[in-house]
Coordinates of N, CA and C in Angstrom, one line a residue:
X757 N 85.1 107.8 101.8 CA 84.9 106.7 103.3 C 84.8 107.0 104.5
X758 N 86.2 107.5 105.0 CA 86.3 107.6 106.2 C 85.1 108.9 106.7
X759 N 84.9 109.8 105.7 CA 84.1 111.1 106.1 C 82.3 110.3 105.9
X760 N 82.1 109.1 105.1 CA 81.2 108.1 105.9 C 81.0 107.6 106.8
X761 N 82.2 106.9 107.0 CA 82.2 106.3 108.2 C 82.0 107.3 109.5
X762 N 82.4 109.0 109.7 CA 82.1 109.5 111.0 C 80.9 109.9 110.5
X763 N 79.9 109.9 109.8 CA 78.8 110.7 109.4 C 77.5 109.1 110.2
X764 N 77.6 108.4 109.8 CA 77.2 107.0 110.2 C 77.4 107.1 111.9
X765 N 78.7 107.2 112.5 CA 78.9 107.4 113.8 C 78.2 108.4 114.2
X766 N 77.9 109.6 113.6 CA 77.5 110.7 114.3 C 75.7 110.6 114.2
X767 N 75.3 109.8 113.0 CA 73.8 109.3 113.3 C 73.2 108.3 114.4
X768 N 74.8 107.4 114.6 CA 74.0 106.7 115.7 C 73.6 107.0 117.1
X769 N 75.0 108.2 117.0 CA 74.9 108.7 118.5 C 73.7 109.8 118.7
X770 N 73.5 110.5 117.7 CA 72.1 111.3 117.7 C 71.0 110.7 117.7
X771 N 70.8 109.5 117.5 CA 70.0 109.0 116.8 C 68.5 108.9 117.9
X772 N 68.8 108.4 119.3 CA 67.7 108.7 120.1 C 67.0 110.3 120.1
X773 N 68.0 111.1 120.4 CA 68.0 112.4 120.5 C 66.8 112.9 119.6
X774 N 67.1 112.7 118.2 CA 66.4 113.2 117.0 C 64.9 111.9 117.4
X775 N 65.0 110.9 117.2 CA 63.8 110.4 117.5 C 62.8 110.2 119.0
X776 N 63.3 111.1 120.1 CA 62.6 111.7 121.0 C 61.9 113.0 120.7
X777 N 62.5 113.8 119.7 CA 62.0 114.8 119.4 C 60.6 114.7 118.4
X778 N 60.7 113.1 117.5 CA 59.7 113.3 116.6 C 58.3 113.3 117.1
X779 N 57.2 113.1 116.6 CA 55.7 112.7 117.3 C 55.4 111.5 116.8
X780 N 55.6 110.7 117.5 CA 55.4 109.3 117.1 C 54.7 108.5 118.5
X781 N 54.6 106.9 118.2 CA 54.2 106.4 119.9 C 55.6 105.4 119.9
X782 N 56.0 106.2 121.6 CA 56.7 105.5 122.7 C 56.8 104.1 122.3
X783 N 58.2 104.0 122.4 CA 58.9 102.4 122.4 C 60.0 102.3 123.5
X784 N 59.8 101.4 124.4 CA 60.8 101.4 125.4 C 60.9 99.5 125.8
X785 N 61.9 99.1 124.3 CA 61.4 97.5 124.6 C 63.6 97.1 124.1
X786 N 63.3 96.3 125.3 CA 65.0 95.7 125.4 C 64.9 94.2 124.9
X787 N 65.5 94.1 124.1 CA 65.5 92.5 124.1 C 67.3 92.1 123.7
X788 N 67.6 90.7 124.1 CA 68.5 90.0 124.0 C 68.7 89.0 123.3
X789 N 70.0 87.9 122.8 CA 69.7 87.2 122.3 C 70.9 86.7 121.7
X790 N 71.1 85.6 121.1 CA 72.0 84.9 120.3 C 71.9 84.6 119.2
X791 N 73.3 84.9 117.9 CA 73.1 85.0 116.3 C 74.1 83.5 115.8
X792 N 74.3 83.2 114.8 CA 74.8 82.6 113.8 C 74.6 82.8 112.3
X793 N 75.5 82.2 111.6 CA 75.5 82.5 110.1 C 76.3 81.7 109.6
X794 N 76.5 81.5 108.2 CA 77.4 81.3 107.4 C 77.9 82.6 106.6
X795 N 79.1 82.8 106.2 CA 80.0 83.9 105.8 C 81.0 83.5 104.3
X796 N 80.5 84.5 103.4 CA 81.6 84.5 102.1 C 82.2 85.8 102.0
X797 N 83.4 85.5 101.9 CA 84.4 86.5 102.1 C 85.4 86.7 101.1
X798 N 85.9 87.8 100.9 CA 87.0 88.2 99.9 C 87.7 89.3 100.6
X799 N 89.2 89.6 99.8 CA 90.0 90.4 100.6 C 90.0 91.5 99.1
X800 N 90.1 92.9 99.2 CA 89.9 93.4 97.7 C 91.3 94.1 97.6
X801 N 92.0 93.3 97.0 CA 93.5 93.7 96.6 C 93.7 94.4 95.2
X802 N 94.7 95.6 96.1 CA 95.0 96.3 94.5 C 96.6 96.3 95.1
X803 N 97.1 95.8 93.4 CA 96.8 95.3 92.5 C 96.1 93.8 92.7
X804 N 94.8 93.8 92.0 CA 93.9 92.3 92.0 C 94.4 91.2 92.1
X805 N 94.5 90.1 92.9 CA 94.4 88.6 93.2 C 93.4 88.1 93.0
X806 N 93.3 86.9 91.4 CA 91.8 86.7 91.5 C 91.3 85.8 92.9
X807 N 90.2 85.6 93.1 CA 89.9 85.0 93.7 C 88.7 84.3 93.9
X808 N 88.2 83.2 94.4 CA 86.8 82.5 94.5 C 86.4 83.0 96.0
X809 N 85.1 82.7 96.5 CA 84.6 83.6 97.5 C 84.6 82.1 98.6
X810 N 85.3 82.6 100.0 CA 86.0 81.8 101.4 C 84.7 81.4 102.2
X811 N 84.3 80.2 102.5 CA 83.5 80.1 103.2 C 83.5 80.4 104.6
X812 N 83.0 80.5 105.6 CA 83.2 80.4 107.1 C 82.0 81.0 108.0
X813 N 82.1 81.2 109.5 CA 81.0 80.6 110.3 C 81.1 82.3 110.9
X814 N 80.0 82.1 111.1 CA 79.9 84.0 112.4 C 78.8 83.5 113.3
X815 N 79.4 83.7 114.3 CA 78.0 83.8 116.2 C 78.7 84.6 116.8
X816 N 77.4 85.0 118.0 CA 77.5 86.1 118.7 C 76.3 86.1 119.5
X817 N 76.5 87.4 120.3 CA 75.4 87.9 121.3 C 74.6 89.2 120.3
X818 N 73.8 89.4 120.6 CA 73.1 90.4 120.0 C 72.1 91.1 121.3
X819 N 72.0 92.5 121.5 CA 70.9 93.1 121.7 C 70.3 94.1 121.0
X820 N 69.0 94.3 121.0 CA 68.0 95.4 120.5 C 67.4 96.5 121.6
X821 N 67.6 97.5 121.1 CA 66.3 98.6 121.8 C 65.6 99.1 121.0
X822 N 64.3 99.1 120.9 CA 63.2 99.8 120.3 C 62.9 100.9 121.0
X823 N 62.8 102.1 120.7 CA 62.4 103.4 121.0 C 61.7 104.2 120.2
X824 N 60.9 103.7 119.4 CA 59.7 104.9 118.7 C 59.3 103.8 117.4
X825 N 58.0 104.0 117.2 CA 56.7 104.0 115.8 C 57.0 105.0 115.7
X826 N 57.9 105.1 114.6 CA 57.3 106.9 113.8 C 56.7 106.3 112.4
X827 N 55.3 106.7 112.3 CA 54.3 106.2 111.1 C 54.3 105.1 111.4
X828 N 54.9 104.3 110.1 CA 54.9 102.9 110.1 C 55.9 102.4 110.2
X829 N 57.2 103.3 110.5 CA 58.5 102.8 110.8 C 58.7 102.6 112.3
X830 N 59.2 101.4 112.5 CA 59.6 100.6 113.7 C 61.1 101.1 114.1
X831 N 61.4 102.3 115.0 CA 63.0 102.7 115.0 C 63.4 102.0 116.2
X832 N 64.7 101.2 116.1 CA 65.7 100.9 116.9 C 67.0 101.1 116.4
X833 N 67.8 100.7 117.6 CA 69.7 100.3 117.7 C 70.0 99.1 117.9
X834 N 70.6 98.6 116.8 CA 71.2 97.3 117.1 C 72.8 97.1 117.5
X835 N 73.1 96.5 118.3 CA 74.4 95.9 118.7 C 75.2 94.8 118.8
X836 N 75.6 93.7 118.3 CA 76.5 92.4 118.4 C 77.8 92.6 118.8
X837 N 77.9 91.7 119.2 CA 79.4 91.2 119.6 C 79.9 89.5 118.3
X838 N 80.4 89.5 117.7 CA 80.7 88.2 117.6 C 81.8 88.0 116.7
X839 N 82.3 86.4 117.1 CA 83.3 85.9 116.8 C 83.2 85.1 115.0
X840 N 83.9 85.9 113.9 CA 83.7 85.6 112.5 C 84.9 85.5 111.8
X841 N 84.9 84.5 111.1 CA 85.7 84.4 110.2 C 85.8 84.7 108.6
X842 N 86.9 85.4 108.3 CA 86.7 86.2 107.2 C 87.9 85.9 106.6
X843 N 88.5 86.4 105.0 CA 89.6 86.1 104.5 C 89.5 85.9 103.0
X844 N 90.0 85.0 102.5 CA 90.4 84.9 101.0 C 91.2 83.4 100.5
X845 N 90.7 83.0 99.5 CA 90.6 81.9 98.7 C 90.9 82.3 97.2
X846 N 92.6 81.9 96.6 CA 92.9 82.5 95.7 C 92.3 81.6 94.5
X847 N 92.3 82.1 93.4 CA 92.0 81.2 92.1 C 93.4 81.3 91.4
X848 N 94.4 80.6 91.4 CA 96.0 80.3 90.7 C 95.8 79.7 89.5
X849 N 95.6 80.8 88.3 CA 95.8 80.2 87.3 C 97.0 81.1 86.3
X850 N 96.9 79.9 84.7 CA 97.7 81.0 84.1 C 96.8 81.5 82.7
X851 N 98.1 82.2 81.7 CA 97.5 82.9 80.7 C 95.8 82.2 80.4
X852 N 95.9 81.4 80.0 CA 94.5 80.7 79.3 C 93.5 80.6 80.6
X853 N 93.9 81.1 81.4 CA 92.3 80.7 82.7 C 92.4 79.3 83.4
X854 N 94.0 78.5 83.2 CA 93.8 77.3 83.3 C 94.2 77.3 85.1
X855 N 94.1 76.2 85.4 CA 94.8 75.6 86.9 C 95.9 75.8 86.9
X856 N 97.1 76.0 87.7 CA 98.5 76.1 87.4 C 98.8 74.8 88.2
X857 N 99.5 74.3 88.0 CA 99.8 72.7 88.0 C 101.4 72.7 88.6
X858 N 101.4 72.3 90.4 CA 102.4 72.2 90.9 C 103.4 71.5 90.2
X859 N 104.7 71.6 89.9 CA 105.9 70.4 89.4 C 106.2 69.1 90.6
X860 N 106.1 69.5 91.7 CA 106.1 68.7 92.5 C 104.8 67.6 93.0
X861 N 104.0 68.3 93.6 CA 102.9 67.5 93.4 C 102.2 67.0 92.0
X862 N 102.4 67.6 91.4 CA 101.2 67.1 89.9 C 100.1 67.3 90.2
X863 N 99.5 68.8 91.0 CA 98.1 68.9 92.1 C 98.0 70.7 91.6
X864 N 96.7 71.1 91.1 CA 96.4 72.2 90.9 C 97.0 72.8 92.2
X865 N 97.6 74.2 92.0 CA 98.1 75.3 93.2 C 96.9 75.3 93.7
X866 N 97.1 75.7 95.0 CA 95.4 75.9 96.0 C 96.2 77.0 97.3
X867 N 95.7 78.1 97.6 CA 95.8 78.6 98.6 C 94.9 79.1 99.0
X868 N 94.5 79.4 100.9 CA 93.4 80.0 100.9 C 93.8 80.3 102.5
X869 N 93.8 81.4 103.2 CA 93.9 82.3 104.6 C 92.6 82.7 105.3
X870 N 92.2 82.3 106.2 CA 90.9 82.2 106.7 C 91.7 83.3 107.8
X871 N 90.4 84.4 108.4 CA 91.1 85.4 109.4 C 90.0 85.2 110.5
X872 N 90.0 85.3 111.6 CA 89.0 85.3 113.0 C 89.7 86.6 113.3
X873 N 87.8 87.5 113.5 CA 88.0 88.3 114.1 C 87.0 88.4 115.3
X874 N 87.1 89.4 116.3 CA 85.8 90.2 117.0 C 85.0 90.8 116.9
X875 N 84.1 91.0 116.1 CA 83.7 92.1 115.0 C 82.3 92.4 115.9
X876 N 82.0 94.3 116.2 CA 81.4 94.6 116.6 C 80.7 95.3 116.1
X877 N 79.5 95.6 115.4 CA 78.5 96.1 115.0 C 77.5 97.1 115.5
X878 N 77.4 98.2 115.2 CA 76.4 99.0 116.0 C 75.7 99.6 114.5
X879 N 74.4 99.5 114.8 CA 73.6 99.9 113.9 C 71.9 100.3 114.1
X880 N 71.6 101.4 113.0 CA 70.4 101.7 113.1 C 69.5 100.8 112.5
X881 N 67.9 101.0 113.2 CA 67.3 100.0 112.4 C 65.9 100.5 111.9
X882 N 65.6 100.1 111.0 CA 64.1 100.4 110.5 C 63.2 99.3 110.1
X883 N 62.0 98.9 111.2 CA 61.1 97.9 110.7 C 59.9 97.8 110.3
X884 N 58.7 97.2 109.6 CA 57.5 97.5 108.8 C 57.3 96.3 109.1
X885 N 56.2 96.5 110.0 CA 55.0 95.1 110.0 C 54.6 95.2 111.6
X886 N 55.0 93.8 112.3 CA 54.0 93.6 113.6 C 55.5 93.5 114.0
X887 N 54.8 93.9 115.6 CA 56.2 93.9 116.8 C 56.0 92.6 117.7
X888 N 54.7 92.4 118.1 CA 54.5 91.0 119.3 C 54.4 89.9 118.6
X889 N 53.4 89.8 117.2 CA 53.0 89.0 116.7 C 53.1 88.6 115.4
X890 N 53.5 88.2 114.8 CA 53.5 88.4 113.6 C 55.1 88.6 112.3
X891 N 54.5 89.1 111.2 CA 56.1 89.6 110.5 C 56.5 90.6 110.4
X892 N 57.9 91.1 110.5 CA 58.4 92.3 110.2 C 59.4 92.5 109.4
X893 N 59.4 93.3 108.3 CA 60.5 93.3 107.4 C 61.4 94.4 108.0
X894 N 62.9 94.3 107.8 CA 63.3 95.5 108.1 C 64.8 95.3 107.8
X895 N 65.4 97.0 108.2 CA 66.7 97.3 107.3 C 67.7 97.8 108.4
X896 N 68.8 97.8 108.3 CA 69.3 98.4 109.1 C 71.0 98.5 108.6
X897 N 71.8 99.4 109.3 CA 72.8 100.1 108.6 C 73.7 100.9 109.7
X898 N 75.0 100.3 109.7 CA 75.9 100.9 110.4 C 77.0 100.9 110.4
X899 N 78.1 101.3 111.3 CA 79.9 101.2 111.6 C 80.0 99.7 112.0
X900 N 81.0 99.4 111.9 CA 81.5 97.7 112.4 C 82.8 98.3 112.5
X901 N 83.3 97.5 114.1 CA 84.7 97.5 114.5 C 85.1 96.2 114.3
X902 N 86.4 95.6 114.2 CA 86.9 94.3 114.0 C 88.1 94.5 114.7
X903 N 88.6 92.9 115.4 CA 90.0 92.8 116.2 C 90.4 91.7 115.7
X904 N 91.5 91.4 115.1 CA 91.9 90.1 114.6 C 92.7 89.5 115.6
X905 N 92.1 88.0 115.6 CA 92.7 87.3 116.7 C 93.7 86.6 116.1
X906 N 93.4 85.8 115.1 CA 94.8 84.7 114.4 C 94.0 84.4 113.0
X907 N 95.0 83.7 112.3 CA 94.8 83.4 111.3 C 95.3 81.9 110.6
X908 N 94.7 81.2 109.9 CA 95.0 80.1 109.1 C 95.0 79.9 108.0
X909 N 96.0 79.2 107.4 CA 96.4 78.9 106.1 C 96.3 77.6 105.5
X910 N 95.5 77.5 104.5 CA 95.7 75.7 103.9 C 96.3 76.0 102.6
X911 N 97.1 75.4 102.1 CA 97.6 75.0 101.0 C 98.2 74.2 100.8
X912 N 98.6 73.3 99.6 CA 98.9 72.1 99.1 C 100.4 72.8 98.6
X913 N 101.4 73.2 98.4 CA 102.5 73.0 98.1 C 103.7 74.2 98.5
X914 N 105.0 74.4 98.9 CA 105.5 75.5 99.2 C 105.9 76.4 98.8
X915 N 105.8 77.6 99.6 CA 105.8 78.9 98.7 C 107.2 78.9 97.9
X916 N 108.3 78.5 98.2 CA 109.5 78.5 97.5 C 109.1 77.1 96.3
X917 N 108.3 76.5 96.5 CA 108.4 75.4 95.3 C 106.8 75.8 94.4
X918 N 106.5 77.2 94.5 CA 105.9 77.1 93.9 C 105.8 77.2 91.9
X919 N 104.8 76.9 91.2 CA 105.0 77.2 89.7 C 105.3 78.8 89.3
X920 N 105.9 79.6 89.2 CA 106.1 80.6 89.1 C 106.4 80.8 87.0
X921 N 106.5 79.9 86.6 CA 106.6 80.4 85.1 C 105.3 79.7 85.0
X922 N 104.5 79.6 85.5 CA 103.0 79.5 84.8 C 101.7 80.3 85.1
X923 N 102.5 80.6 86.4 CA 101.6 82.1 87.1 C 101.8 83.4 86.4
X924 N 100.9 84.4 86.6 CA 100.8 85.2 85.9 C 100.5 86.7 86.7
X925 N 100.9 88.0 86.4 CA 100.9 88.8 87.3 C 100.9 88.7 88.9
X926 N 100.4 89.1 90.4 CA 101.1 89.3 91.2 C 100.9 87.9 91.7
X927 N 100.3 87.0 91.0 CA 100.4 85.3 91.6 C 101.7 84.9 91.5
X928 N 102.6 85.6 90.6 CA 104.3 85.2 90.7 C 104.7 85.7 91.9
X929 N 104.9 86.3 92.4 CA 105.0 86.8 93.4 C 104.5 86.6 94.8
X930 N 103.4 86.7 94.7 CA 102.2 86.0 95.9 C 102.6 86.9 97.0
X931 N 102.9 88.0 97.3 CA 103.3 88.5 98.5 C 102.3 88.2 99.6
X932 N 101.3 88.3 99.4 CA 100.3 88.2 99.9 C 100.0 86.7 100.9
X933 N 100.9 86.0 100.6 CA 100.9 84.4 101.0 C 101.9 84.5 102.2
X934 N 102.7 85.2 101.8 CA 104.1 85.6 103.0 C 103.7 86.5 103.9
X935 N 103.1 87.7 104.1 CA 103.0 89.0 104.8 C 102.0 88.0 105.7
X936 N 103.2 88.3 107.1 CA 101.7 88.8 108.5 C 100.7 89.7 108.1
X937 N 99.5 89.2 108.9 CA 98.7 90.3 108.8 C 99.1 91.4 109.7
X938 N 99.1 93.0 109.5 CA 99.9 93.9 110.1 C 99.0 94.8 110.4
X939 N 97.9 94.7 110.1 CA 96.7 95.6 110.6 C 95.7 94.9 111.4
X940 N 95.9 95.1 112.9 CA 95.1 93.9 113.6 C 93.5 94.3 114.0
X941 N 93.5 96.1 113.5 CA 92.2 96.8 114.1 C 91.8 96.9 112.4
X942 N 90.2 96.3 112.8 CA 89.2 96.9 111.4 C 88.1 97.9 111.1
X943 N 87.5 98.3 110.7 CA 86.5 99.3 110.8 C 85.9 99.0 109.2
X944 N 84.7 99.4 109.0 CA 83.8 99.6 108.0 C 82.2 99.9 108.3
X945 N 81.8 99.5 107.1 CA 80.2 99.8 107.1 C 79.4 98.3 106.8
X946 N 78.6 98.2 108.2 CA 77.7 96.8 107.7 C 76.2 97.3 106.9
X947 N 76.0 96.8 106.5 CA 74.1 96.9 106.1 C 73.3 95.8 105.7
X948 N 72.3 95.1 106.2 CA 71.6 94.1 106.3 C 70.2 94.4 106.0
X949 N 69.3 93.4 105.5 CA 67.9 93.4 105.3 C 67.3 92.0 105.2
X950 N 66.2 92.1 106.0 CA 65.6 90.5 106.9 C 64.1 90.5 107.1
X951 N 64.1 89.6 107.7 CA 62.8 89.2 107.9 C 62.7 88.8 109.6
X952 N 61.6 89.3 110.4 CA 61.4 88.6 111.4 C 60.2 88.6 111.9
X953 N 60.2 87.0 112.3 CA 58.8 86.1 113.2 C 58.6 86.3 114.6
X954 N 57.8 87.1 115.4 CA 57.5 87.2 116.4 C 56.2 86.3 117.0
X955 N 56.4 85.9 117.8 CA 55.5 85.3 118.6 C 55.1 85.5 120.2
X956 N 54.3 85.9 121.4 CA 54.2 86.4 122.6 C 54.7 84.8 123.3
X957 N 55.4 84.7 124.1 CA 56.2 84.3 125.4 C 57.1 82.8 124.5
X958 N 57.3 83.2 123.2 CA 58.5 82.3 122.3 C 59.7 83.3 122.2
X959 N 59.0 84.6 121.7 CA 60.6 85.7 121.2 C 60.3 85.8 119.5
X960 N 61.5 86.4 119.4 CA 61.6 86.6 117.9 C 62.6 86.4 117.2
X961 N 62.2 85.8 115.8 CA 63.1 84.8 115.2 C 63.6 85.7 113.6
X962 N 64.8 85.7 113.2 CA 65.3 86.5 112.6 C 66.0 86.1 111.4
X963 N 65.7 86.1 109.9 CA 66.8 85.7 108.8 C 66.7 87.0 108.3
X964 N 68.4 87.1 108.0 CA 68.9 88.4 107.8 C 70.1 88.0 106.9
X965 N 70.0 89.1 105.5 CA 71.3 88.9 104.7 C 71.9 90.1 104.8
X966 N 73.3 89.9 104.9 CA 74.4 91.2 105.5 C 75.6 91.4 104.8
X967 N 75.8 92.8 104.1 CA 77.1 92.5 104.0 C 78.2 94.3 104.3
X968 N 79.0 93.4 104.8 CA 80.5 94.2 105.5 C 81.3 94.3 104.5
X969 N 81.3 96.3 104.2 CA 82.7 96.8 103.5 C 83.9 97.1 104.5
X970 N 84.6 96.6 104.6 CA 85.6 96.9 104.9 C 86.7 98.5 104.4
X971 N 86.7 99.3 105.2 CA 87.5 100.5 105.0 C 88.5 100.5 105.5
X972 N 89.0 100.1 106.0 CA 90.7 99.7 106.8 C 91.0 98.7 105.5
X973 N 92.7 98.2 106.0 CA 93.5 97.4 105.3 C 93.9 96.3 106.0
X974 N 93.8 95.2 105.8 CA 95.0 93.8 106.2 C 96.0 94.6 106.3
X975 N 96.6 94.6 104.8 CA 98.3 95.0 104.7 C 98.2 96.6 105.3
X976 N 99.5 96.8 105.3 CA 100.0 98.4 105.1 C 100.1 98.9 104.1
X977 N 99.9 99.7 103.5 CA 99.8 100.5 101.9 C 100.5 101.4 102.0
X978 N 102.1 101.7 102.1 CA 102.3 102.8 101.8 C 103.2 102.4 100.6
X979 N 104.0 103.6 100.2 CA 104.4 103.3 98.4 C 105.4 102.0 98.1
X980 N 106.1 101.7 99.4 CA 107.0 100.8 99.2 C 105.9 99.4 99.6
X981 N 105.1 99.0 99.8 CA 104.3 98.1 100.5 C 103.9 97.8 98.9
X982 N 103.7 96.4 99.1 CA 103.2 95.5 97.5 C 101.5 96.0 97.1
X983 N 101.0 96.3 98.1 CA 99.7 96.5 98.0 C 98.8 97.6 98.4
X984 N 98.4 98.5 97.4 CA 97.4 99.6 97.8 C 96.4 99.8 98.4
X985 N 95.6 98.3 98.4 CA 94.6 98.5 98.8 C 94.4 96.9 99.6
X986 N 93.7 96.3 100.5 CA 93.5 95.1 100.9 C 92.4 94.9 101.9
X987 N 91.4 95.6 101.6 CA 90.2 95.8 102.7 C 89.5 94.0 102.4
X988 N 89.0 94.0 103.5 CA 88.2 92.8 103.8 C 86.5 92.6 103.1
X989 N 85.8 92.3 102.5 CA 84.8 92.2 101.9 C 83.6 91.1 102.4
X990 N 82.3 90.5 103.0 CA 82.0 89.8 103.5 C 80.5 90.0 103.1
X991 N 80.0 88.8 102.7 CA 78.8 88.6 102.6 C 78.2 87.6 103.4
X992 N 77.1 87.7 104.3 CA 76.3 86.8 105.2 C 74.9 86.7 105.7
X993 N 74.8 84.9 105.5 CA 73.6 84.8 105.7 C 73.8 84.4 107.4
X994 N 72.2 85.1 108.0 CA 72.4 84.9 109.7 C 70.9 84.4 110.1
X995 N 71.2 83.7 111.2 CA 69.4 84.0 112.0 C 70.0 84.4 113.4
X996 N 68.3 84.9 113.9 CA 69.1 85.3 115.2 C 68.0 85.0 116.2
X997 N 67.9 84.6 117.5 CA 67.0 84.7 118.1 C 66.8 85.4 119.6
X998 N 66.1 86.1 119.5 CA 65.9 87.3 120.5 C 64.4 87.1 121.8
X999 N 65.2 87.5 122.8 CA 63.8 87.2 123.6 C 63.5 88.6 124.6
X1000 N 62.6 89.7 124.9 CA 62.2 90.3 125.4 C 63.1 90.5 127.0
X1001 N 63.0 91.4 127.6 CA 63.6 91.5 129.0 C 62.8 92.6 129.7
X1002 N 62.7 93.5 128.2 CA 61.6 94.6 129.1 C 61.0 94.8 127.9
X1003 N 59.6 95.8 128.1 CA 58.4 95.6 127.2 C 57.7 96.7 127.2
X1004 N 57.5 97.5 126.1 CA 56.2 98.5 127.0 C 55.5 98.1 126.9
X1005 N 54.4 98.8 127.7 CA 53.4 98.4 128.6 C 51.7 98.8 127.3
X1006 N 51.5 98.6 126.6 CA 51.0 98.7 125.3 C 49.8 97.9 124.9
X1007 N 48.3 98.0 125.0 CA 48.0 97.1 124.7 C 47.4 97.3 123.0
X1008 N 47.6 98.5 122.3 CA 47.2 98.3 121.3 C 48.9 97.6 120.1
X1009 N 49.9 97.6 120.6 CA 50.8 97.1 120.0 C 50.8 95.9 119.6
X1010 N 50.5 95.5 118.2 CA 50.6 93.8 117.4 C 52.0 93.5 117.2

């Protein structure tokens, strides 16, 4: 995975020179704006911790530079700075897959931990369709960096009062509930697919589905640590608005 990550970084660094060497229609378009959306996330623990998706939000600023149209593909680089919520929501069940009832509260035990990050994705983008007026489909892919800010735990039981007898597997010890976030720096790969609608003087409106796969770990993963892997996974639906601050002067661009 680290080799794949380095390959994407190299691609993004060399993309402008590669595109300049191609025979295509030059573009010099710069657009900026803002984005927001809904996230559904979990953490890939090993050993596995049963989970459901944890909901959250993402919001931030977007900048896009379009450099060329090569055949029918519109080539661009997209960068964002986002405030994003990720984390995990545990499914605490017994060996029959029934909810574990806490002896003190007589309620099904619940635990979730929301992690807030500053995320900086940098993606190469390909689009197909209209640039100035109409619809354009797009695909984008690239590395993403994350910087942990804080976390928030929501639970309905005290750790020392958890129902150990009915829990199974790693949920009996629930190390993930007590360990502080140890790795403040996160990194991985982001991939998105979406549709853009553009209108002169109004700007660009984008709807995107995006997936982030973390290559780093939330917790340490040495032989003495309880988890060999604890990477972030996040699926998000995003809306973005962009307006042009620099645009290619070419009457043939549609």
